[in-house]
PDB file of C-alpha atoms and ligand atoms in Angstrom:
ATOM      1  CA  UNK A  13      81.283 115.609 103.597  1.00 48.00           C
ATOM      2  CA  UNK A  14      79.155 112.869 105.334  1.00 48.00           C
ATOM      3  CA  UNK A  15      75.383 113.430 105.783  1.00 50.00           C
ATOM      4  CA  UNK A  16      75.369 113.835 109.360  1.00 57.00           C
ATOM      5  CA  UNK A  17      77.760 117.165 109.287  1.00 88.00           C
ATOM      6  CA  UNK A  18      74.608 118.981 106.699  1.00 96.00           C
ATOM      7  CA  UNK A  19      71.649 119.819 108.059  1.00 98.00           C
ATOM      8  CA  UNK A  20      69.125 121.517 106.028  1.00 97.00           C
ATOM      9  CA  UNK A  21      66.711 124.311 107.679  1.00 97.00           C
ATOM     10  CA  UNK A  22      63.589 124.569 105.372  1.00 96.00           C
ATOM     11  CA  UNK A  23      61.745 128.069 105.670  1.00 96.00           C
ATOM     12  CA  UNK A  24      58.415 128.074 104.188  1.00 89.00           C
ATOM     13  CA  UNK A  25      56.689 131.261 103.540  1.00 67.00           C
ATOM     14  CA  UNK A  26      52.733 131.790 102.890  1.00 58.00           C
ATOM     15  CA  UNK A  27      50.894 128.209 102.038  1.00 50.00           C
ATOM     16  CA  UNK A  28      54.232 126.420 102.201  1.00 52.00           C
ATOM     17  CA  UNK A  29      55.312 124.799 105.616  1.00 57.00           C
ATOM     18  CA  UNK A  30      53.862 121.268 104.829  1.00 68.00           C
ATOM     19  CA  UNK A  31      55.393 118.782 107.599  1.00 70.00           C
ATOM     20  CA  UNK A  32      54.626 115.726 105.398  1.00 77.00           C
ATOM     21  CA  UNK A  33      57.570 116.553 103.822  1.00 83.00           C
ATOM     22  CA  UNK A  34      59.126 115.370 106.533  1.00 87.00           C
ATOM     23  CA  UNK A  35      59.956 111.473 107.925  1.00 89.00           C
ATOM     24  CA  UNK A  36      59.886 110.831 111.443  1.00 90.00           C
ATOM     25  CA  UNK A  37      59.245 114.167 112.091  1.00 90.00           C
ATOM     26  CA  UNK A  38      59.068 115.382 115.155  1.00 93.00           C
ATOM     27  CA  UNK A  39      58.553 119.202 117.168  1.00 94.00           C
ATOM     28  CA  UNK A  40      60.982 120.807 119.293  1.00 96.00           C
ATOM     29  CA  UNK A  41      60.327 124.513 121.076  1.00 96.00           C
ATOM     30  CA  UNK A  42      63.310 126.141 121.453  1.00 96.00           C
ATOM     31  CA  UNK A  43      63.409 129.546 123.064  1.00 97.00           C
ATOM     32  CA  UNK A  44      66.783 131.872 122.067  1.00 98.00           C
ATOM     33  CA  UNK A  45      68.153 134.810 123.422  1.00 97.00           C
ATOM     34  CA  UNK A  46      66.091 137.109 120.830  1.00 98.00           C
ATOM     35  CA  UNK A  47      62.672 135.021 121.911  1.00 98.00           C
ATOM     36  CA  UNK A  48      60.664 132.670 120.169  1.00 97.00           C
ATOM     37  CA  UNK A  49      60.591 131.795 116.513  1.00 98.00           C
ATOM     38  CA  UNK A  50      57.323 131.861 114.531  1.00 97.00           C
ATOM     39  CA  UNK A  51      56.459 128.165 115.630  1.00 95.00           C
ATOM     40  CA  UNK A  52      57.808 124.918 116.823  1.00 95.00           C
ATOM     41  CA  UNK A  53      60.536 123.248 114.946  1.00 96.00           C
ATOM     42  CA  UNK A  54      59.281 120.014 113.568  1.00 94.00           C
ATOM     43  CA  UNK A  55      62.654 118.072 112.998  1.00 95.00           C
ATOM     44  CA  UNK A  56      63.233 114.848 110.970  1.00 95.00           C
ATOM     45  CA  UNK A  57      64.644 113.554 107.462  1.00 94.00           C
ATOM     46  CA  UNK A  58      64.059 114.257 104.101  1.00 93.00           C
ATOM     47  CA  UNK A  59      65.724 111.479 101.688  1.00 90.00           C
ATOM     48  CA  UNK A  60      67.871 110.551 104.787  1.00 93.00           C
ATOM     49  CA  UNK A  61      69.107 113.986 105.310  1.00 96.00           C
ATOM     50  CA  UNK A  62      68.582 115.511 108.393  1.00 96.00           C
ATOM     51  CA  UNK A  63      65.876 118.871 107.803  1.00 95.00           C
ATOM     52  CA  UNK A  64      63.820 121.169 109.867  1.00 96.00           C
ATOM     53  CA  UNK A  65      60.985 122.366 109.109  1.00 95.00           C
ATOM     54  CA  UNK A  66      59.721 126.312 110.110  1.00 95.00           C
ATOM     55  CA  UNK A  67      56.739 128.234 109.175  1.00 94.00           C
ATOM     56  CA  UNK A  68      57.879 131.479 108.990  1.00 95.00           C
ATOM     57  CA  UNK A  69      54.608 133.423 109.454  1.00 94.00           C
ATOM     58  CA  UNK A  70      53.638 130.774 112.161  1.00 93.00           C
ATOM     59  CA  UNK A  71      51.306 127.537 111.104  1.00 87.00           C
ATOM     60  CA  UNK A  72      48.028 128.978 110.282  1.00 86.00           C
ATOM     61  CA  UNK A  73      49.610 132.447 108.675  1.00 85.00           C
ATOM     62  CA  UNK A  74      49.283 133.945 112.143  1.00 92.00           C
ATOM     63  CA  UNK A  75      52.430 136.660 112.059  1.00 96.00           C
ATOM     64  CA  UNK A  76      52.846 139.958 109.736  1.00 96.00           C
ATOM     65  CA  UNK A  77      56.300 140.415 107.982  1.00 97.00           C
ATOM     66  CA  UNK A  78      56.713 143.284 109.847  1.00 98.00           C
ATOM     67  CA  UNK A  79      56.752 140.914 113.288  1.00 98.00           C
ATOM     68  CA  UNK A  80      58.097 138.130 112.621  1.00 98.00           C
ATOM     69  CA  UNK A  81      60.639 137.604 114.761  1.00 98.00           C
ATOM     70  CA  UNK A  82      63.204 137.082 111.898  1.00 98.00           C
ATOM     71  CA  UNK A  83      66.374 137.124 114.662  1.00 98.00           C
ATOM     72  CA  UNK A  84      64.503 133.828 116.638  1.00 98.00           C
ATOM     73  CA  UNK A  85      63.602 132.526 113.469  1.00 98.00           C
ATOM     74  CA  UNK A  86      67.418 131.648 112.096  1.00 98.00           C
ATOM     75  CA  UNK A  87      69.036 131.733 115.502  1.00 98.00           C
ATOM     76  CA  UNK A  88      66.792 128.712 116.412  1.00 98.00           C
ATOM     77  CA  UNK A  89      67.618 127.202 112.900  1.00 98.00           C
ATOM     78  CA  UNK A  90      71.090 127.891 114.121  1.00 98.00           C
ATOM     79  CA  UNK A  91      70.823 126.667 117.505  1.00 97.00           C
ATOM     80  CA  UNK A  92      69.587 122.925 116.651  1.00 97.00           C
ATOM     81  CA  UNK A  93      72.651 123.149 113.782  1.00 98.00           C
ATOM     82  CA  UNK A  94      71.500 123.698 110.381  1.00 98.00           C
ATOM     83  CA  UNK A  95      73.900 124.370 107.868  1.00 98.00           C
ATOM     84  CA  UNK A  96      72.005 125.538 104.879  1.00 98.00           C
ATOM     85  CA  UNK A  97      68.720 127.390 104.779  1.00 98.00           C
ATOM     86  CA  UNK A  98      66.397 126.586 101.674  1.00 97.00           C
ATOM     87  CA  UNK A  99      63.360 129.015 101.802  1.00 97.00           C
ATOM     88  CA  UNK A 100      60.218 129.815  99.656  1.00 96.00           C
ATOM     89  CA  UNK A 101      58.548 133.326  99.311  1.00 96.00           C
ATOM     90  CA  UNK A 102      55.504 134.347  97.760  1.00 95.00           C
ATOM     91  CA  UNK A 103      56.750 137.413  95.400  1.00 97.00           C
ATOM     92  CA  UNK A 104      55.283 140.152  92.848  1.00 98.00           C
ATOM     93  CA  UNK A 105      56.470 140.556  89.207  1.00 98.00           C
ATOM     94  CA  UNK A 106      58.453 143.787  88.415  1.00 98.00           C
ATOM     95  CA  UNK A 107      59.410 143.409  85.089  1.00 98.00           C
ATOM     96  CA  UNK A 108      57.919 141.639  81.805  1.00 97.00           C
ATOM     97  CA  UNK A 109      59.675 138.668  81.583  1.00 97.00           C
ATOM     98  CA  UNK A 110      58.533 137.570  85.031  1.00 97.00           C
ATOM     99  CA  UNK A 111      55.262 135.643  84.658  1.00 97.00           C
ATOM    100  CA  UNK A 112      52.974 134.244  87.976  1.00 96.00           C
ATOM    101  CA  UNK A 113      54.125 130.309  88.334  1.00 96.00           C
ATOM    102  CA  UNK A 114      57.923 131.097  87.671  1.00 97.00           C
ATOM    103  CA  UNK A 115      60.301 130.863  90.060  1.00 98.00           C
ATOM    104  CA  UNK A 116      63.335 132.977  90.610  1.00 98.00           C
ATOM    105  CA  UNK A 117      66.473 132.105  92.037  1.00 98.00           C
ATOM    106  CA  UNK A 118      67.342 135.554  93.324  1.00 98.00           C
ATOM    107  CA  UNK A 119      70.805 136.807  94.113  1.00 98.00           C
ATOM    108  CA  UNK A 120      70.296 140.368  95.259  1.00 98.00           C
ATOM    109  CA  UNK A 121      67.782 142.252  97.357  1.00 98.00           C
ATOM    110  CA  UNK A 122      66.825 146.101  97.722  1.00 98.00           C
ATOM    111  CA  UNK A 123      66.119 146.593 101.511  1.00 98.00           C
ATOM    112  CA  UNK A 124      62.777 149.192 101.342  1.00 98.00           C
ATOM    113  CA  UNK A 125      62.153 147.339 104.787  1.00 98.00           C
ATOM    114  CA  UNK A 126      61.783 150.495 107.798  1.00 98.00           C
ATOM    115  CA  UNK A 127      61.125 148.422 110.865  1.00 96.00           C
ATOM    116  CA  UNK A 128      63.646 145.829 111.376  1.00 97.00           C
ATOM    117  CA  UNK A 129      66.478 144.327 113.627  1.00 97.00           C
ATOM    118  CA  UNK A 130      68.834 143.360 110.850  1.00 98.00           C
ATOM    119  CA  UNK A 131      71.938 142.545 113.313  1.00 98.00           C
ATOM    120  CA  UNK A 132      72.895 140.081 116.314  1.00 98.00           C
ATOM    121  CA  UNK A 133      75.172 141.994 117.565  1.00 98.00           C
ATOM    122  CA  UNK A 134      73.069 144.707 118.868  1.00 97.00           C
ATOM    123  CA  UNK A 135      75.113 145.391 122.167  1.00 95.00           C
ATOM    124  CA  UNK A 136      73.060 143.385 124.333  1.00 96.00           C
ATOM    125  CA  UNK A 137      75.007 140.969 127.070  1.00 96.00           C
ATOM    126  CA  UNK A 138      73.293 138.006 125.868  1.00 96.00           C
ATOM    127  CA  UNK A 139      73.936 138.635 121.710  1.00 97.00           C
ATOM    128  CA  UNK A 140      77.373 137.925 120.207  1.00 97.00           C
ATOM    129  CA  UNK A 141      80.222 140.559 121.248  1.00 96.00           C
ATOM    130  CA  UNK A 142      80.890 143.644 118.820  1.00 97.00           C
ATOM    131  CA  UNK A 143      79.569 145.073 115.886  1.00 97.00           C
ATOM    132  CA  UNK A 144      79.360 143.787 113.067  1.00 98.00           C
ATOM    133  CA  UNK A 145      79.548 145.389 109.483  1.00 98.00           C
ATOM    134  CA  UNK A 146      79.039 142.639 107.279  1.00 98.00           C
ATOM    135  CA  UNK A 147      79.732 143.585 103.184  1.00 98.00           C
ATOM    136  CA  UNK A 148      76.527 142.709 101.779  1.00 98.00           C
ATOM    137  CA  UNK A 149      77.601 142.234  97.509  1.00 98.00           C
ATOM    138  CA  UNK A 150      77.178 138.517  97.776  1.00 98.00           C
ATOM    139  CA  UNK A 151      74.103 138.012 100.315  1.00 98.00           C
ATOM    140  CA  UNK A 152      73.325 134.649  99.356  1.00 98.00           C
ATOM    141  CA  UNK A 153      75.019 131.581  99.228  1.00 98.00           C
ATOM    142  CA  UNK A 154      75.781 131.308  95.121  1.00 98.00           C
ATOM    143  CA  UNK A 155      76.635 127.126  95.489  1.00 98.00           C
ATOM    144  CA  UNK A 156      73.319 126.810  97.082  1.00 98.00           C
ATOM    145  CA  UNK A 157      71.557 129.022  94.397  1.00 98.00           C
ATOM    146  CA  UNK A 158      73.530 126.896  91.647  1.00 98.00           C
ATOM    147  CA  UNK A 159      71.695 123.634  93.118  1.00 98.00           C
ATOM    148  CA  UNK A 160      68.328 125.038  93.289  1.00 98.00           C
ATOM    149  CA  UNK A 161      68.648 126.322  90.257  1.00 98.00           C
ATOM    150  CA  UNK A 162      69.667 123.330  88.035  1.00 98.00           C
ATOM    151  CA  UNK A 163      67.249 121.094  89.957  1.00 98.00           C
ATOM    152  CA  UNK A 164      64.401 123.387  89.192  1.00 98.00           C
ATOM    153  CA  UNK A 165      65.715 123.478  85.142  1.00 98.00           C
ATOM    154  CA  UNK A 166      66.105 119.089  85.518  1.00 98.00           C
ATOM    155  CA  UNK A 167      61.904 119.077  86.570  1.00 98.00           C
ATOM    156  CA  UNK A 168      61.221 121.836  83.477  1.00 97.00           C
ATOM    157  CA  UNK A 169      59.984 124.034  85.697  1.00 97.00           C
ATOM    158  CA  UNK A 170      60.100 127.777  84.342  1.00 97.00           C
ATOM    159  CA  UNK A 171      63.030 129.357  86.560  1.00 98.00           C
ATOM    160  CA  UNK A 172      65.218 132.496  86.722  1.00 98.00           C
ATOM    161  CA  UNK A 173      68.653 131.692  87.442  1.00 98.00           C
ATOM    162  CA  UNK A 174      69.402 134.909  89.166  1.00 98.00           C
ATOM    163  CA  UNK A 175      67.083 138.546  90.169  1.00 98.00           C
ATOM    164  CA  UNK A 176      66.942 141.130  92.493  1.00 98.00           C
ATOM    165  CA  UNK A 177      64.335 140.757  95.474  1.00 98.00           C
ATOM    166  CA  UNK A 178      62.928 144.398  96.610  1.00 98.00           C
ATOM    167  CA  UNK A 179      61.737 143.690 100.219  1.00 98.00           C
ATOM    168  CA  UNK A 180      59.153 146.531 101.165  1.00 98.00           C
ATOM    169  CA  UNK A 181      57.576 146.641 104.898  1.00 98.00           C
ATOM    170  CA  UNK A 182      54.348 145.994 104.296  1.00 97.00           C
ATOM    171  CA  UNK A 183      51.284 144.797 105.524  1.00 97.00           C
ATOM    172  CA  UNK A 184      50.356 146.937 102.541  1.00 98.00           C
ATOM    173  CA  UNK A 185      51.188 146.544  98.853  1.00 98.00           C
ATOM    174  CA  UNK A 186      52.894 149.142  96.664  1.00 98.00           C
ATOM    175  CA  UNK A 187      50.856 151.948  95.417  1.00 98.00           C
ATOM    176  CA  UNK A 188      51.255 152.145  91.438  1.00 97.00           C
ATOM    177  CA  UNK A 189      53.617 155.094  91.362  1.00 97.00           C
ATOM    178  CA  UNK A 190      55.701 153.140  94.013  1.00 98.00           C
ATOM    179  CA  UNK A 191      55.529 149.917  91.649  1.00 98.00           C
ATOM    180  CA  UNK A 192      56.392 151.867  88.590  1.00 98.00           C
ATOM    181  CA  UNK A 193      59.731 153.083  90.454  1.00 98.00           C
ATOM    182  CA  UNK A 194      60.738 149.800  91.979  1.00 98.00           C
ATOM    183  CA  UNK A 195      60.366 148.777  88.287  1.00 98.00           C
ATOM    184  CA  UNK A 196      62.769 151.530  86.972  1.00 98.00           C
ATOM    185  CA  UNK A 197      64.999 150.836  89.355  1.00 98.00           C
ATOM    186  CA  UNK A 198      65.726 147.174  87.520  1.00 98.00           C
ATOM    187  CA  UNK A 199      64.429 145.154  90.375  1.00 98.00           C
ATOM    188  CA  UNK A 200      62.646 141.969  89.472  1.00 98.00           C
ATOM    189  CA  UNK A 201      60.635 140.974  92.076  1.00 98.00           C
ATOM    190  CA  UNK A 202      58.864 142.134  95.352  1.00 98.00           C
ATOM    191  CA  UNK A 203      58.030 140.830  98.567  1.00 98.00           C
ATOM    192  CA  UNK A 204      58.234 141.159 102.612  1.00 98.00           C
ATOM    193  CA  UNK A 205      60.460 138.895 104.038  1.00 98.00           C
ATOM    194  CA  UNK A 206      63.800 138.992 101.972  1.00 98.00           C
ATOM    195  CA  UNK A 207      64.957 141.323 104.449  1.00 98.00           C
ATOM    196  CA  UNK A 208      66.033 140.519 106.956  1.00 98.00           C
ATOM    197  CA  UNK A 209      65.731 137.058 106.721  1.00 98.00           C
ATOM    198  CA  UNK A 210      69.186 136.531 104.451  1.00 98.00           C
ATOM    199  CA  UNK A 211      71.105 138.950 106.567  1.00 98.00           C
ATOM    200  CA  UNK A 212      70.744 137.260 109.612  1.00 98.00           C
ATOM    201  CA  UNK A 213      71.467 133.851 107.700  1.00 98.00           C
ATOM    202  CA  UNK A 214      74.738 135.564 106.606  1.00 98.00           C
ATOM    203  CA  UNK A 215      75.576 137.042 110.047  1.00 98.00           C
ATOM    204  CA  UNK A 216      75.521 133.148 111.205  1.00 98.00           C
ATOM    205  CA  UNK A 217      77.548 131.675 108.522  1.00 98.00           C
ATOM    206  CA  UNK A 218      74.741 129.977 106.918  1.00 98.00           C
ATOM    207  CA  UNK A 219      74.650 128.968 103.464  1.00 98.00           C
ATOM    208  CA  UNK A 220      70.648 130.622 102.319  1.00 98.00           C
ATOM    209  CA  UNK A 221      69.333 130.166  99.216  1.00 98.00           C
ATOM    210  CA  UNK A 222      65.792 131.223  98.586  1.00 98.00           C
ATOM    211  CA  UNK A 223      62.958 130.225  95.586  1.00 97.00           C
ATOM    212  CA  UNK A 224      61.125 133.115  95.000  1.00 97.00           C
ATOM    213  CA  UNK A 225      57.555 131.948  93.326  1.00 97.00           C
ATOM    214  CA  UNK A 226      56.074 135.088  91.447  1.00 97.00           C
ATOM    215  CA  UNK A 227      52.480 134.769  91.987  1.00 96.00           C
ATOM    216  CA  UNK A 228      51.261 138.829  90.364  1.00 97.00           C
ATOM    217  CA  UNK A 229      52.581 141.522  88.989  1.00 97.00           C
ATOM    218  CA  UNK A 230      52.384 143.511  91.988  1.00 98.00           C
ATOM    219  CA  UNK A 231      50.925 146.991  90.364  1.00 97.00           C
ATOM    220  CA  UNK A 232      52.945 149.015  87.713  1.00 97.00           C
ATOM    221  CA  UNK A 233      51.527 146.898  84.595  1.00 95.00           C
ATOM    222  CA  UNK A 234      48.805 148.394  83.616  1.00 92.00           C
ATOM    223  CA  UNK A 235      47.047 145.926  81.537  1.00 92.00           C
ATOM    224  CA  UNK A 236      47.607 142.937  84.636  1.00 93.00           C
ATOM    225  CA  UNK A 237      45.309 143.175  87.628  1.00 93.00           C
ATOM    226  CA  UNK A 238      46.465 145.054  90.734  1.00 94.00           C
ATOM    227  CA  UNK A 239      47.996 142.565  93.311  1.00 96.00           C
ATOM    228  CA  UNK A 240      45.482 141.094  95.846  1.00 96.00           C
ATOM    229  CA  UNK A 241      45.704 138.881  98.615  1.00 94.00           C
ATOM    230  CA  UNK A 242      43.031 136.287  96.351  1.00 94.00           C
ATOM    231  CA  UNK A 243      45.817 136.429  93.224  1.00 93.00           C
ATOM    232  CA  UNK A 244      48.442 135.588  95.773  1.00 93.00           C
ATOM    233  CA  UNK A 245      47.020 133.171  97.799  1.00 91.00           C
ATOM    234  CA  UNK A 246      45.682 131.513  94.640  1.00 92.00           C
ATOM    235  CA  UNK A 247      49.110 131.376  92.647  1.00 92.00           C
ATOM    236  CA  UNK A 248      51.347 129.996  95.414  1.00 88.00           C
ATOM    237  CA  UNK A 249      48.644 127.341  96.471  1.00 86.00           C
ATOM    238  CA  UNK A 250      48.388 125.931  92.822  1.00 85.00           C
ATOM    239  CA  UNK A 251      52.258 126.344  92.249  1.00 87.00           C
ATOM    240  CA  UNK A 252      53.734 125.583  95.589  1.00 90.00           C
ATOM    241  CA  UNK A 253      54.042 121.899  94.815  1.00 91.00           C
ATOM    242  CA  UNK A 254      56.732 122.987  92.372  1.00 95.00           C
ATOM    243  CA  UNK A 255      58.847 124.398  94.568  1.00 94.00           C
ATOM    244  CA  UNK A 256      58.465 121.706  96.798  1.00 93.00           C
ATOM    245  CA  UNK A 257      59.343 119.689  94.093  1.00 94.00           C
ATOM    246  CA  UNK A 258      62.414 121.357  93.508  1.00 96.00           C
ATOM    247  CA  UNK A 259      63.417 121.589  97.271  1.00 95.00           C
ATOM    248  CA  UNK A 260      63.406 117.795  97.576  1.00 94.00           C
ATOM    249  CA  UNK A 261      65.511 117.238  94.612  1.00 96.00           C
ATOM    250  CA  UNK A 262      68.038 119.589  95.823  1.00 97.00           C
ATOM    251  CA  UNK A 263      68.267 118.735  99.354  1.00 97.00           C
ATOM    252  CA  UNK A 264      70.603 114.737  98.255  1.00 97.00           C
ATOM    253  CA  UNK A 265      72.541 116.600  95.607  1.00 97.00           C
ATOM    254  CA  UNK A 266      73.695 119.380  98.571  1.00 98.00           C
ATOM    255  CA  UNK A 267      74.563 116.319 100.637  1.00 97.00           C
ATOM    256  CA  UNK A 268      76.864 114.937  98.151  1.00 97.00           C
ATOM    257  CA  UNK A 269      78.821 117.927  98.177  1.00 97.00           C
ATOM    258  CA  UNK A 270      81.575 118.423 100.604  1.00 97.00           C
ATOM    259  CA  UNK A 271      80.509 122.067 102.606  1.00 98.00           C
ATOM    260  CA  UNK A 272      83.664 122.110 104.818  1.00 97.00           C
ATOM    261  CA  UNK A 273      85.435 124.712 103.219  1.00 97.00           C
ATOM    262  CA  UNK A 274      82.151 127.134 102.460  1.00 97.00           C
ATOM    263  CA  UNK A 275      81.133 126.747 106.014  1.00 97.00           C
ATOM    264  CA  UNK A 276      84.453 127.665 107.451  1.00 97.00           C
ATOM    265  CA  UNK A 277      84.466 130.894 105.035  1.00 98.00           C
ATOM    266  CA  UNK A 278      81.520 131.853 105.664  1.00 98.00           C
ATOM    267  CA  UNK A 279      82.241 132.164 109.435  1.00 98.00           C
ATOM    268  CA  UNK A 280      85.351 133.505 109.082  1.00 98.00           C
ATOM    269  CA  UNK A 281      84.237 136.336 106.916  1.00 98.00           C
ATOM    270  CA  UNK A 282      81.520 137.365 109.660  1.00 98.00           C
ATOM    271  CA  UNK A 283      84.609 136.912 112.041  1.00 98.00           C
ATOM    272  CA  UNK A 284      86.845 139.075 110.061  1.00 98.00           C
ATOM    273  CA  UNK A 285      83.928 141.854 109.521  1.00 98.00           C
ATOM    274  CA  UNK A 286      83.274 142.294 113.485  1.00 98.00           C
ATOM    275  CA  UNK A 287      84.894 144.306 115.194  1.00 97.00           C
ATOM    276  CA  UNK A 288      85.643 143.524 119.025  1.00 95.00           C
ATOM    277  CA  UNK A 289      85.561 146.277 122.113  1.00 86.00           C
ATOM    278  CA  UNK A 290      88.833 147.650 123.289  1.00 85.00           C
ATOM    279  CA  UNK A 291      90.500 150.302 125.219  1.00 78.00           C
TER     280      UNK A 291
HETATM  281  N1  ADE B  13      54.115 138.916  97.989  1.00 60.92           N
HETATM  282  C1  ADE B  13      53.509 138.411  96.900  1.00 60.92           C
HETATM  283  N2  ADE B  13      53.238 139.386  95.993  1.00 60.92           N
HETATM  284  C2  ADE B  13      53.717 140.539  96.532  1.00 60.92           C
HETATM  285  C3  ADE B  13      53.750 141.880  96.092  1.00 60.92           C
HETATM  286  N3  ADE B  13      53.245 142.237  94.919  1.00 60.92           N
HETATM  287  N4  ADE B  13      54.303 142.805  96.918  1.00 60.92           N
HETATM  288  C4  ADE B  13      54.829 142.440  98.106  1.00 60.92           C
HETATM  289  N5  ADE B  13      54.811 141.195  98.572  1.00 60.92           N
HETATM  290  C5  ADE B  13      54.277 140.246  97.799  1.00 60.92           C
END
């Protein structure tokens, strides 16, 4: 596949939206039918790839997880025709052998999310006809996931190849007894944006991959500090540069690949799992 059919939507959570990433970037508004994403677009190339760039939380951290407008977010992405979503998310340890500074691959989620439009095709006469039940084993895009994965092992950075993401609402963290069941359930990590974020990407045919950067150990370990806003804001700012690292490696090796087939899959199974009105 030639470079100009890929086009890579970058989703940067808190502390990582950096538009110097970018060459000749450049911002676009776009307004969809679920209203406006978190912030302008800023379009342009990475390694002579065509990217955009999207805070998700708005430039300047201005938007709780609970309102971000997750549905404007990757319809816009969508709209100016990205094929792949990379994104990075701030996340809590849930088990011992995730340390702050490592970053997980993850391949599964546990939706503890309460507020959320997780769906397109909510019936409105401007959203996509039907309703769609979209199977939810696979939610992320596992050739995507394979890319990050082996870039981040090539630049020795300390990386989980797969894990499962609990998304809770939030603004607030877990309470200890709620941490100490997340981690008996086996999840690995914990943040608030998981949800719905990949199930929208999925409902569009997009292949998402996301780097999940541990910065605590959220609060069922009871010889670790509690999670704080300081401990998380202080991990991602002095590890964010390796995800970034890890993004910009991955982003020529996805363009050397040929995405024809996954992208036509990928729509057809949203296709195949919607089912139309009739009489
Ligand atoms: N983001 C970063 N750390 C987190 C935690 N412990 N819980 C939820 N979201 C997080």
């Amino acid at each position: 596949m030639s470079t100009d059919k890929v086009k890579i939507g970058i989703i940067g959570g808190s502390g990582l939206s950096n538009p110097e990433i970018l060459k000749n970037g450049y911002e676009v508004s776009v307004d969809t039918p679920y209203g406006k994403p978190s912030d302008a677009l800023i379009c342009g190339e990475i390694e002579g790839v065509a990217c955009v760039l999207l805070s998700r939380h708005g430039r300047g951290h201005k938007i709780n997880p609970t309102n971000v407008n997750y549905r404007a977010n990757l319809w816009a992405l969508h709209q100016v025709g990205c094929t792949h979503l990379l994104v990075t998310t701030a996340c809590g340890s849930l088990q011992p052998d995730m340390h702050p500074a490592d970053i997980v691959v993850i391949d599964q989620f546990i939706d503890r999310t309460q507020k959320r439009q997780q769906t397109f095709f909510d019936g409105e006469p401007t959203s996509p006809p039907g309703i769609c039940h979209l199977p939810m084993a696979e939610p992320f895009c596992p050739r995507t996931r394979k890319i990050l994965y082996n870039c981040a092992k090539e630049l020795s950075i300390s990386c989980h190849e797969k894990g499962t993401m609990l998304t809770i609402e939030g603004p607030r963290f877990s309470s200890r007894a709620e941490s100490k069941l997340w981690n008996s359930w086996g999840a690995h990590c914990i943040n608030m944006t998981t949800v719905p974020e990949v199930i929208l990407a999925k409902e569009l045919g997009l292949c998402y991959a996301a780097l999940a950067l541990v910065t605590d150990y959220d609060s069922w370990k009871d010889d670790e500090e509690a999670v704080n806003v300081e401990n998380v804001m202080k991990t991602f700012q002095t590890n964010a540069a390796n995800a970034t690292a890890v993004i910009l490696r991955a982003i020529p090796q996805i363009v050397k690949e040929d995405w024809a087939a996954t992208i036509e899959e990928n729509k057809k199974f949203v296709k195949m799992n919607t089912l139309l009105p009739h009489s």
